[in-house]
PDB file of C-alpha atoms in Angstrom:
ATOM      1  CA  TYR Y  10       3.867 -19.160 -60.657  1.00 42.00           C
ATOM      2  CA  GLU Y  11       1.514 -17.242 -62.900  1.00 53.00           C
ATOM      3  CA  LEU Y  12      -0.999 -18.899 -65.190  1.00 50.00           C
ATOM      4  CA  SER Y  13      -1.983 -17.632 -68.589  1.00 55.00           C
ATOM      5  CA  PRO Y  14      -5.678 -16.648 -68.911  1.00 51.00           C
ATOM      6  CA  ALA Y  15      -6.306 -19.790 -70.968  1.00 52.00           C
ATOM      7  CA  ASP Y  16      -4.657 -21.997 -68.353  1.00 56.00           C
ATOM      8  CA  SER Y  17      -6.442 -20.308 -65.448  1.00 57.00           C
ATOM      9  CA  TRP Y  18      -9.936 -21.160 -66.681  1.00 54.00           C
ATOM     10  CA  LYS Y  19      -8.870 -24.696 -67.626  1.00 58.00           C
ATOM     11  CA  MET Y  20      -7.420 -25.244 -64.167  1.00 58.00           C
ATOM     12  CA  SER Y  21     -10.522 -23.701 -62.601  1.00 59.00           C
ATOM     13  CA  LEU Y  22     -12.724 -26.090 -64.566  1.00 59.00           C
ATOM     14  CA  MET Y  23     -10.616 -29.040 -63.405  1.00 58.00           C
ATOM     15  CA  ILE Y  24     -11.030 -27.950 -59.794  1.00 57.00           C
ATOM     16  CA  LEU Y  25     -14.756 -27.456 -60.199  1.00 57.00           C
ATOM     17  CA  PHE Y  26     -15.252 -30.795 -61.952  1.00 54.00           C
ATOM     18  CA  ASP Y  27     -13.179 -32.724 -59.442  1.00 56.00           C
ATOM     19  CA  ILE Y  28     -13.821 -31.134 -56.056  1.00 53.00           C
ATOM     20  CA  ALA Y  29     -16.569 -28.514 -56.396  1.00 51.00           C
ATOM     21  CA  ASN Y  30     -18.749 -30.273 -53.849  1.00 54.00           C
ATOM     22  CA  VAL Y  31     -16.002 -30.414 -51.227  1.00 54.00           C
ATOM     23  CA  CYS Y  32     -13.779 -27.377 -51.848  1.00 57.00           C
ATOM     24  CA  PRO Y  33     -14.159 -24.288 -49.661  1.00 59.00           C
ATOM     25  CA  GLU Y  34     -16.768 -21.816 -50.849  1.00 64.00           C
ATOM     26  CA  HIS Y  35     -14.212 -19.051 -51.511  1.00 60.00           C
ATOM     27  CA  VAL Y  36     -12.153 -21.393 -53.738  1.00 63.00           C
ATOM     28  CA  ALA Y  37     -15.244 -22.400 -55.716  1.00 63.00           C
ATOM     29  CA  ALA Y  38     -16.229 -18.728 -56.043  1.00 66.00           C
ATOM     30  CA  PHE Y  39     -12.762 -17.852 -57.337  1.00 64.00           C
ATOM     31  CA  CYS Y  40     -12.905 -20.733 -59.849  1.00 65.00           C
ATOM     32  CA  PHE Y  41     -16.360 -19.732 -61.084  1.00 66.00           C
ATOM     33  CA  GLN Y  42     -15.135 -16.155 -61.515  1.00 66.00           C
ATOM     34  CA  ALA Y  43     -12.175 -17.376 -63.617  1.00 67.00           C
ATOM     35  CA  VAL Y  44     -14.500 -19.448 -65.796  1.00 65.00           C
ATOM     36  CA  ASN Y  45     -16.952 -16.560 -66.074  1.00 64.00           C
ATOM     37  CA  ASP Y  46     -14.141 -14.169 -67.075  1.00 64.00           C
ATOM     38  CA  ALA Y  47     -12.825 -16.647 -69.636  1.00 62.00           C
ATOM     39  CA  ILE Y  48     -16.225 -17.034 -71.235  1.00 59.00           C
ATOM     40  CA  ARG Y  49     -16.934 -13.302 -71.175  1.00 57.00           C
ATOM     41  CA  TYR Y  50     -13.574 -11.914 -72.273  1.00 53.00           C
ATOM     42  CA  ARG Y  51     -12.161 -14.746 -74.380  1.00 54.00           C
ATOM     43  CA  TYR Y  52     -15.406 -15.826 -76.062  1.00 50.00           C
ATOM     44  CA  TYR Y  53     -14.601 -14.217 -79.396  1.00 52.00           C
ATOM     45  CA  GLU Y  54     -11.151 -15.825 -79.437  1.00 56.00           C
ATOM     46  CA  LEU Y  55     -12.753 -19.269 -79.293  1.00 55.00           C
ATOM     47  CA  SER Y  56     -13.857 -21.130 -82.367  1.00 57.00           C
ATOM     48  CA  PRO Y  57     -17.642 -21.581 -82.690  1.00 49.00           C
ATOM     49  CA  ALA Y  58     -17.253 -25.208 -81.652  1.00 55.00           C
ATOM     50  CA  ASP Y  59     -15.194 -24.324 -78.590  1.00 69.00           C
ATOM     51  CA  SER Y  60     -17.597 -21.691 -77.286  1.00 73.00           C
ATOM     52  CA  TRP Y  61     -20.755 -23.782 -77.208  1.00 81.00           C
ATOM     53  CA  LYS Y  62     -18.961 -27.008 -76.303  1.00 83.00           C
ATOM     54  CA  MET Y  63     -17.216 -25.351 -73.368  1.00 78.00           C
ATOM     55  CA  SER Y  64     -20.507 -23.827 -72.238  1.00 80.00           C
ATOM     56  CA  LEU Y  65     -22.452 -27.109 -72.469  1.00 84.00           C
ATOM     57  CA  MET Y  66     -19.635 -28.893 -70.659  1.00 80.00           C
ATOM     58  CA  ILE Y  67     -19.944 -26.413 -67.807  1.00 76.00           C
ATOM     59  CA  LEU Y  68     -23.741 -26.679 -67.755  1.00 81.00           C
ATOM     60  CA  PHE Y  69     -23.810 -30.476 -67.719  1.00 78.00           C
ATOM     61  CA  ASP Y  70     -20.855 -31.216 -65.497  1.00 69.00           C
ATOM     62  CA  ILE Y  71     -21.156 -28.587 -62.794  1.00 63.00           C
ATOM     63  CA  ALA Y  72     -24.692 -27.274 -63.171  1.00 56.00           C
ATOM     64  CA  ASN Y  73     -25.658 -28.503 -59.712  1.00 60.00           C
ATOM     65  CA  VAL Y  74     -23.081 -26.178 -58.122  1.00 59.00           C
ATOM     66  CA  CYS Y  75     -22.838 -23.549 -60.870  1.00 64.00           C
ATOM     67  CA  PRO Y  76     -23.990 -20.026 -59.916  1.00 68.00           C
ATOM     68  CA  GLU Y  77     -27.019 -18.878 -61.869  1.00 75.00           C
ATOM     69  CA  HIS Y  78     -25.144 -15.998 -63.556  1.00 70.00           C
ATOM     70  CA  VAL Y  79     -22.531 -18.428 -64.934  1.00 73.00           C
ATOM     71  CA  ALA Y  80     -25.257 -20.791 -66.194  1.00 79.00           C
ATOM     72  CA  ALA Y  81     -27.110 -17.876 -67.798  1.00 81.00           C
ATOM     73  CA  PHE Y  82     -23.917 -16.657 -69.442  1.00 77.00           C
ATOM     74  CA  CYS Y  83     -23.195 -20.181 -70.742  1.00 81.00           C
ATOM     75  CA  PHE Y  84     -26.621 -20.304 -72.388  1.00 87.00           C
ATOM     76  CA  GLN Y  85     -25.991 -16.871 -73.872  1.00 84.00           C
ATOM     77  CA  ALA Y  86     -22.721 -18.184 -75.348  1.00 82.00           C
ATOM     78  CA  VAL Y  87     -24.603 -21.175 -76.814  1.00 88.00           C
ATOM     79  CA  ASN Y  88     -27.275 -18.845 -78.187  1.00 89.00           C
ATOM     80  CA  ASP Y  89     -24.664 -16.535 -79.737  1.00 86.00           C
ATOM     81  CA  ALA Y  90     -22.847 -19.470 -81.340  1.00 86.00           C
ATOM     82  CA  ILE Y  91     -26.124 -20.585 -82.912  1.00 90.00           C
ATOM     83  CA  ARG Y  92     -27.324 -17.158 -84.002  1.00 88.00           C
ATOM     84  CA  TYR Y  93     -24.058 -15.837 -85.400  1.00 85.00           C
ATOM     85  CA  ARG Y  94     -22.110 -18.952 -86.377  1.00 86.00           C
ATOM     86  CA  TYR Y  95     -24.676 -21.620 -87.178  1.00 90.00           C
ATOM     87  CA  TYR Y  96     -23.530 -22.107 -90.754  1.00 90.00           C
ATOM     88  CA  GLU Y  97     -19.921 -22.610 -89.610  1.00 87.00           C
ATOM     89  CA  LEU Y  98     -20.945 -25.635 -87.524  1.00 88.00           C
ATOM     90  CA  SER Y  99     -20.497 -29.075 -89.057  1.00 90.00           C
ATOM     91  CA  PRO Y 100     -23.509 -31.401 -89.327  1.00 94.00           C
ATOM     92  CA  ALA Y 101     -22.029 -33.512 -86.517  1.00 93.00           C
ATOM     93  CA  ASP Y 102     -21.675 -30.411 -84.311  1.00 90.00           C
ATOM     94  CA  ARG Y 103     -25.257 -29.396 -85.087  1.00 93.00           C
ATOM     95  CA  ASN Y 104     -26.437 -32.843 -84.044  1.00 94.00           C
ATOM     96  CA  ASP Y 105     -24.370 -32.673 -80.845  1.00 92.00           C
ATOM     97  CA  LEU Y 106     -25.807 -29.243 -80.119  1.00 92.00           C
ATOM     98  CA  LYS Y 107     -29.360 -30.502 -80.618  1.00 95.00           C
ATOM     99  CA  THR Y 108     -28.650 -33.486 -78.372  1.00 94.00           C
ATOM    100  CA  GLY Y 109     -27.172 -31.217 -75.716  1.00 92.00           C
ATOM    101  CA  LEU Y 110     -30.110 -28.811 -75.757  1.00 94.00           C
ATOM    102  CA  THR Y 111     -32.770 -31.537 -75.689  1.00 93.00           C
ATOM    103  CA  SER Y 112     -30.949 -33.525 -73.006  1.00 91.00           C
ATOM    104  CA  TYR Y 113     -30.621 -30.437 -70.842  1.00 88.00           C
ATOM    105  CA  LEU Y 114     -34.361 -29.863 -70.929  1.00 88.00           C
ATOM    106  CA  GLU Y 115     -35.086 -33.487 -70.086  1.00 85.00           C
ATOM    107  CA  THR Y 116     -32.508 -33.899 -67.325  1.00 82.00           C
ATOM    108  CA  LYS Y 117     -31.320 -30.584 -65.897  1.00 77.00           C
ATOM    109  CA  ILE Y 118     -34.302 -28.212 -65.816  1.00 72.00           C
ATOM    110  CA  VAL Y 119     -36.124 -30.536 -63.482  1.00 62.00           C
ATOM    111  CA  PRO Y 120     -35.549 -28.987 -60.065  1.00 65.00           C
ATOM    112  CA  PRO Y 121     -38.307 -26.539 -59.176  1.00 70.00           C
ATOM    113  CA  ASN Y 122     -35.660 -24.118 -57.880  1.00 74.00           C
ATOM    114  CA  THR Y 123     -34.116 -23.597 -61.332  1.00 79.00           C
ATOM    115  CA  SER Y 124     -33.964 -19.837 -61.703  1.00 83.00           C
ATOM    116  CA  TYR Y 125     -36.138 -17.921 -64.140  1.00 87.00           C
ATOM    117  CA  ILE Y 126     -33.124 -16.397 -65.903  1.00 86.00           C
ATOM    118  CA  VAL Y 127     -31.579 -19.827 -66.601  1.00 86.00           C
ATOM    119  CA  LYS Y 128     -34.898 -21.160 -67.917  1.00 90.00           C
ATOM    120  CA  SER Y 129     -35.333 -18.048 -70.059  1.00 92.00           C
ATOM    121  CA  LYS Y 130     -31.793 -18.194 -71.504  1.00 91.00           C
ATOM    122  CA  TYR Y 131     -32.240 -21.903 -72.191  1.00 92.00           C
ATOM    123  CA  SER Y 132     -35.517 -21.214 -74.033  1.00 94.00           C
ATOM    124  CA  GLN Y 133     -33.849 -18.569 -76.186  1.00 94.00           C
ATOM    125  CA  ALA Y 134     -30.999 -20.931 -77.117  1.00 94.00           C
ATOM    126  CA  LEU Y 135     -33.400 -23.762 -77.986  1.00 95.00           C
ATOM    127  CA  ILE Y 136     -35.522 -21.477 -80.162  1.00 95.00           C
ATOM    128  CA  SER Y 137     -32.458 -20.038 -81.898  1.00 94.00           C
ATOM    129  CA  PHE Y 138     -31.481 -23.580 -82.832  1.00 96.00           C
ATOM    130  CA  ALA Y 139     -35.010 -24.572 -83.868  1.00 95.00           C
ATOM    131  CA  GLN Y 140     -35.227 -21.466 -86.048  1.00 93.00           C
ATOM    132  CA  TYR Y 141     -32.513 -22.926 -88.283  1.00 94.00           C
ATOM    133  CA  GLU Y 142     -33.528 -26.577 -88.016  1.00 95.00           C
ATOM    134  CA  TYR Y 143     -37.341 -26.597 -88.080  1.00 94.00           C
ATOM    135  CA  PRO Y 144     -39.096 -27.825 -90.198  1.00 92.00           C
ATOM    136  CA  ASN Y 145     -36.510 -29.224 -92.640  1.00 92.00           C
ATOM    137  CA  ALA Y 146     -33.693 -30.674 -90.528  1.00 93.00           C
ATOM    138  CA  TRP Y 147     -35.717 -31.157 -87.315  1.00 94.00           C
ATOM    139  CA  PRO Y 148     -39.346 -31.798 -88.321  1.00 93.00           C
ATOM    140  CA  GLU Y 149     -40.084 -33.467 -84.984  1.00 93.00           C
ATOM    141  CA  PHE Y 150     -39.238 -30.338 -82.930  1.00 94.00           C
ATOM    142  CA  PHE Y 151     -42.811 -29.805 -81.781  1.00 92.00           C
ATOM    143  CA  ASP Y 152     -43.281 -33.548 -81.217  1.00 91.00           C
ATOM    144  CA  PHE Y 153     -40.294 -33.306 -78.865  1.00 92.00           C
ATOM    145  CA  LEU Y 154     -42.007 -30.452 -77.011  1.00 90.00           C
ATOM    146  CA  PHE Y 155     -45.362 -32.270 -76.892  1.00 88.00           C
ATOM    147  CA  ASN Y 156     -43.636 -35.366 -75.485  1.00 88.00           C
ATOM    148  CA  TYR Y 157     -41.793 -33.229 -72.936  1.00 86.00           C
ATOM    149  CA  ILE Y 158     -45.002 -31.678 -71.639  1.00 83.00           C
ATOM    150  CA  GLY Y 159     -46.573 -35.179 -71.644  1.00 78.00           C
ATOM    151  CA  ASP Y 160     -47.491 -35.151 -67.980  1.00 66.00           C
ATOM    152  CA  ALA Y 161     -49.190 -31.765 -67.766  1.00 65.00           C
ATOM    153  CA  SER Y 162     -49.687 -32.294 -64.036  1.00 68.00           C
ATOM    154  CA  VAL Y 163     -46.031 -31.311 -63.527  1.00 73.00           C
ATOM    155  CA  PRO Y 164     -46.192 -27.503 -63.349  1.00 78.00           C
ATOM    156  CA  LEU Y 165     -42.517 -27.005 -64.242  1.00 81.00           C
ATOM    157  CA  ARG Y 166     -42.981 -28.822 -67.551  1.00 84.00           C
ATOM    158  CA  VAL Y 167     -45.954 -26.634 -68.434  1.00 86.00           C
ATOM    159  CA  GLU Y 168     -44.003 -23.530 -67.435  1.00 88.00           C
ATOM    160  CA  MET Y 169     -41.020 -24.529 -69.615  1.00 89.00           C
ATOM    161  CA  TYR Y 170     -43.295 -25.340 -72.567  1.00 90.00           C
ATOM    162  CA  LEU Y 171     -44.894 -21.905 -72.309  1.00 91.00           C
ATOM    163  CA  MET Y 172     -41.507 -20.186 -71.922  1.00 93.00           C
ATOM    164  CA  ILE Y 173     -40.248 -21.917 -75.066  1.00 94.00           C
ATOM    165  CA  LEU Y 174     -43.337 -20.872 -77.031  1.00 93.00           C
ATOM    166  CA  ASP Y 175     -42.972 -17.336 -75.686  1.00 94.00           C
ATOM    167  CA  ALA Y 176     -39.338 -17.251 -76.858  1.00 94.00           C
ATOM    168  CA  LEU Y 177     -40.481 -18.480 -80.277  1.00 93.00           C
ATOM    169  CA  ASP Y 178     -42.978 -15.637 -80.490  1.00 92.00           C
ATOM    170  CA  LYS Y 179     -40.610 -12.926 -79.180  1.00 91.00           C
ATOM    171  CA  ASP Y 180     -37.458 -13.972 -81.010  1.00 89.00           C
ATOM    172  CA  VAL Y 181     -38.727 -15.359 -84.312  1.00 88.00           C
ATOM    173  CA  ILE Y 182     -42.401 -14.805 -85.117  1.00 87.00           C
ATOM    174  CA  GLY Y 183     -42.888 -11.320 -83.664  1.00 84.00           C
ATOM    175  CA  PRO Y 184     -39.806  -9.683 -85.208  1.00 78.00           C
ATOM    176  CA  LYS Y 185     -40.626 -11.346 -88.556  1.00 77.00           C
ATOM    177  CA  GLN Y 186     -37.386 -13.277 -88.934  1.00 78.00           C
ATOM    178  CA  PRO Y 187     -36.816 -14.691 -92.459  1.00 81.00           C
ATOM    179  CA  THR Y 188     -37.811 -18.165 -91.243  1.00 84.00           C
ATOM    180  CA  ALA Y 189     -40.983 -17.013 -89.442  1.00 86.00           C
ATOM    181  CA  ASN Y 190     -43.404 -17.785 -92.284  1.00 87.00           C
ATOM    182  CA  ASP Y 191     -41.885 -21.235 -92.902  1.00 89.00           C
ATOM    183  CA  ILE Y 192     -42.173 -22.025 -89.197  1.00 90.00           C
ATOM    184  CA  LYS Y 193     -45.787 -20.824 -88.985  1.00 89.00           C
ATOM    185  CA  ASP Y 194     -46.778 -22.778 -92.119  1.00 90.00           C
ATOM    186  CA  ALA Y 195     -45.139 -25.946 -90.822  1.00 90.00           C
ATOM    187  CA  MET Y 196     -46.803 -25.486 -87.440  1.00 88.00           C
ATOM    188  CA  ARG Y 197     -50.219 -25.181 -89.088  1.00 88.00           C
ATOM    189  CA  LYS Y 198     -49.666 -28.440 -90.954  1.00 88.00           C
ATOM    190  CA  SER Y 199     -48.194 -30.498 -88.154  1.00 85.00           C
ATOM    191  CA  CYS Y 200     -49.310 -29.046 -84.824  1.00 81.00           C
ATOM    192  CA  ILE Y 201     -52.927 -27.991 -85.094  1.00 78.00           C
ATOM    193  CA  SER Y 202     -54.179 -31.549 -85.441  1.00 73.00           C
ATOM    194  CA  LYS Y 203     -52.395 -32.516 -82.225  1.00 65.00           C
TER     195      LYS Y 203
END
Protein backbone atom coordinates (compact mmCIF):
# COMPACT_ATOMS: atom_id res chain seq x y z
CA TYR A 1 0.00 0.00 0.00
CA GLU A 2 1.07 3.59 -0.48
CA LEU A 3 2.15 5.84 2.35
CA SER A 4 1.45 9.53 2.57
CA PRO A 5 4.58 11.75 2.57
CA ALA A 6 4.07 12.42 6.28
CA ASP A 7 3.79 8.71 7.05
CA SER A 8 6.78 7.78 4.90
CA TRP A 9 9.26 9.91 6.84
CA LYS A 10 7.77 8.81 10.17
CA MET A 11 8.11 5.17 9.18
CA SER A 12 11.63 5.83 7.90
CA LEU A 13 12.57 7.39 11.23
CA MET A 14 11.17 4.37 13.08
CA ILE A 15 13.28 2.05 10.93
CA LEU A 16 16.38 4.15 11.42
CA PHE A 17 15.89 4.44 15.18
CA ASP A 18 15.20 0.75 15.64
CA ILE A 19 17.41 -1.09 13.16
CA ALA A 20 19.74 1.40 11.47
CA ASN A 21 22.82 -0.46 12.67
CA VAL A 22 21.63 -3.80 11.31
CA CYS A 23 19.47 -3.01 8.27
CA PRO A 24 20.92 -3.39 4.78
CA GLU A 25 22.73 -0.32 3.48
CA HIS A 26 20.25 0.25 0.63
CA VAL A 27 17.32 0.24 3.10
CA ALA A 28 19.08 2.75 5.36
CA ALA A 29 19.90 4.91 2.32
CA PHE A 30 16.25 4.85 1.22
CA CYS A 31 15.11 5.79 4.75
CA PHE A 32 17.60 8.66 4.99
CA GLN A 33 16.42 9.93 1.61
CA ALA A 34 12.79 9.89 2.81
CA VAL A 35 13.74 11.81 5.95
CA ASN A 36 15.86 14.24 3.93
CA ASP A 37 12.98 14.82 1.48
CA ALA A 38 10.54 15.35 4.35
CA ILE A 39 12.76 17.93 5.97
CA ARG A 40 13.53 19.68 2.69
CA TYR A 41 10.09 19.72 1.08
CA ARG A 42 7.77 19.69 4.09
CA TYR A 43 9.80 21.99 6.35
CA TYR A 44 7.56 25.01 5.85
CA GLU A 45 4.46 22.94 6.59
CA LEU A 46 5.84 22.11 10.04
CA SER A 47 5.30 24.32 13.03
CA PRO A 48 8.47 26.00 14.36
CA ALA A 49 8.51 23.53 17.24
CA ASP A 50 8.17 20.53 14.94
CA SER A 51 10.98 21.55 12.60
CA TRP A 52 13.74 21.98 15.16
CA LYS A 53 12.49 19.18 17.42
CA MET A 54 12.39 16.73 14.53
CA SER A 55 15.87 17.82 13.45
CA LEU A 56 17.37 17.50 16.95
CA MET A 57 15.70 14.13 17.36
CA ILE A 58 17.39 12.94 14.18
CA LEU A 59 20.75 14.39 15.21
CA PHE A 60 20.72 12.86 18.69
CA ASP A 61 19.14 9.51 17.97
CA ILE A 62 20.76 8.50 14.71
CA ALA A 63 23.74 10.83 14.39
CA ASN A 64 26.18 7.93 14.54
CA VAL A 65 24.73 6.49 11.31
CA CYS A 66 23.30 9.68 9.80
CA PRO A 67 24.87 10.81 6.49
CA GLU A 68 26.64 14.14 6.76
CA HIS A 69 24.28 15.88 4.30
CA VAL A 70 21.26 14.91 6.44
CA ALA A 71 22.99 16.14 9.62
CA ALA A 72 23.95 19.39 7.89
CA PHE A 73 20.40 19.87 6.66
CA CYS A 74 19.05 19.20 10.17
CA PHE A 75 21.28 21.94 11.58
CA GLN A 76 20.13 24.26 8.82
CA ALA A 77 16.51 23.55 9.82
CA VAL A 78 17.39 24.33 13.46
CA ASN A 79 19.16 27.51 12.37
CA ASP A 80 16.20 28.60 10.23
CA ALA A 81 13.75 27.95 13.08
CA ILE A 82 15.87 30.16 15.34
CA ARG A 83 16.51 32.93 12.83
CA TYR A 84 13.01 33.22 11.41
CA ARG A 85 10.74 31.94 14.17
CA TYR A 86 12.55 32.60 17.44
CA TYR A 87 9.83 34.82 18.86
CA GLU A 88 7.18 32.17 18.16
CA LEU A 89 8.98 29.69 20.43
CA SER A 90 7.76 29.36 24.01
CA PRO A 91 10.22 29.91 26.87
CA ALA A 92 10.18 26.15 27.52
CA ASP A 93 11.00 25.46 23.86
CA ARG A 94 13.82 28.01 23.96
CA ASN A 95 15.25 26.28 27.01
CA ASP A 96 14.95 22.87 25.31
CA LEU A 97 16.66 24.27 22.23
CA LYS A 98 19.51 25.67 24.32
CA THR A 99 19.86 22.35 26.13
CA GLY A 100 19.88 20.48 22.83
CA LEU A 101 22.52 22.72 21.27
CA THR A 102 24.81 22.69 24.30
CA SER A 103 24.42 18.94 24.82
CA TYR A 104 25.24 18.29 21.18
CA LEU A 105 28.51 20.17 21.48
CA GLU A 106 29.45 18.33 24.67
CA THR A 107 28.47 14.84 23.55
CA LYS A 108 28.19 14.51 19.77
CA ILE A 109 30.92 16.66 18.21
CA VAL A 110 33.56 14.60 19.93
CA PRO A 111 34.72 12.20 17.21
CA PRO A 112 37.64 13.63 15.26
CA ASN A 113 35.99 12.44 12.04
CA THR A 114 33.01 14.80 12.41
CA SER A 115 32.81 16.55 9.07
CA TYR A 116 33.63 20.22 8.61
CA ILE A 117 30.19 20.99 7.18
CA VAL A 118 28.40 19.52 10.22
CA LYS A 119 30.66 21.46 12.60
CA SER A 120 30.12 24.63 10.58
CA LYS A 121 26.32 24.25 10.46
CA TYR A 122 26.28 23.51 14.18
CA SER A 123 28.32 26.66 14.88
CA GLN A 124 25.91 28.77 12.84
CA ALA A 125 22.89 27.37 14.71
CA LEU A 126 24.51 27.95 18.11
CA ILE A 127 25.42 31.54 17.22
CA SER A 128 21.94 32.23 15.84
CA PHE A 129 20.54 31.15 19.20
CA ALA A 130 23.13 33.08 21.21
CA GLN A 131 22.38 36.20 19.17
CA TYR A 132 18.89 36.28 20.69
CA GLU A 133 19.80 35.02 24.15
CA TYR A 134 23.13 36.67 25.01
CA PRO A 135 23.64 38.64 27.23
CA ASN A 136 20.17 38.97 28.80
CA ALA A 137 18.64 35.48 28.80
CA TRP A 138 21.93 33.53 28.57
CA PRO A 139 24.63 35.62 30.28
CA GLU A 140 26.81 32.55 30.82
CA PHE A 141 27.13 31.78 27.07
CA PHE A 142 30.83 32.58 26.95
CA ASP A 143 31.40 30.81 30.29
CA PHE A 144 29.89 27.73 28.62
CA LEU A 145 32.36 28.10 25.74
CA PHE A 146 35.32 28.69 28.08
CA ASN A 147 34.37 25.57 30.06
CA TYR A 148 34.01 23.58 26.84
CA ILE A 149 37.50 24.51 25.66
CA GLY A 150 38.78 23.77 29.20
CA ASP A 151 41.32 21.19 28.12
CA ALA A 152 43.02 23.10 25.31
CA SER A 153 45.20 20.06 24.62
CA VAL A 154 42.25 18.50 22.77
CA PRO A 155 42.58 19.96 19.26
CA LEU A 156 38.94 19.34 18.32
CA ARG A 157 37.73 21.49 21.22
CA VAL A 158 40.00 24.34 20.15
CA GLU A 159 38.84 23.95 16.55
CA MET A 160 35.16 24.06 17.58
CA TYR A 161 35.74 27.09 19.82
CA LEU A 162 37.37 28.94 16.93
CA MET A 163 34.62 27.89 14.50
CA ILE A 164 31.98 29.22 16.89
CA LEU A 165 33.80 32.54 17.27
CA ASP A 166 34.22 32.71 13.49
CA ALA A 167 30.46 32.17 13.04
CA LEU A 168 29.82 34.93 15.58
CA ASP A 169 32.00 37.30 13.59
CA LYS A 170 30.61 36.33 10.15
CA ASP A 171 26.94 36.07 11.06
CA VAL A 172 26.46 38.72 13.73
CA ILE A 173 29.33 41.15 14.29
CA GLY A 174 30.55 41.58 10.70
CA PRO A 175 27.15 42.19 9.08
CA LYS A 176 26.24 44.59 11.92
CA GLN A 177 23.16 42.75 13.12
CA PRO A 178 20.95 44.80 15.50
CA THR A 179 22.30 42.84 18.48
CA ALA A 180 25.98 43.18 17.48
CA ASN A 181 26.74 46.20 19.68
CA ASP A 182 25.01 44.67 22.72
CA ILE A 183 26.99 41.46 22.24
CA LYS A 184 30.31 43.30 21.84
CA ASP A 185 29.65 45.48 24.91
CA ALA A 186 28.73 42.45 27.02
CA MET A 187 31.80 40.60 25.79
CA ARG A 188 34.04 43.50 26.81
CA LYS A 189 32.58 43.47 30.31
CA SER A 190 32.55 39.75 30.92
CA CYS A 191 35.14 38.10 28.69
CA ILE A 192 38.23 40.27 28.59
CA SER A 193 39.07 39.64 32.23
CA LYS A 194 38.99 35.89 31.64
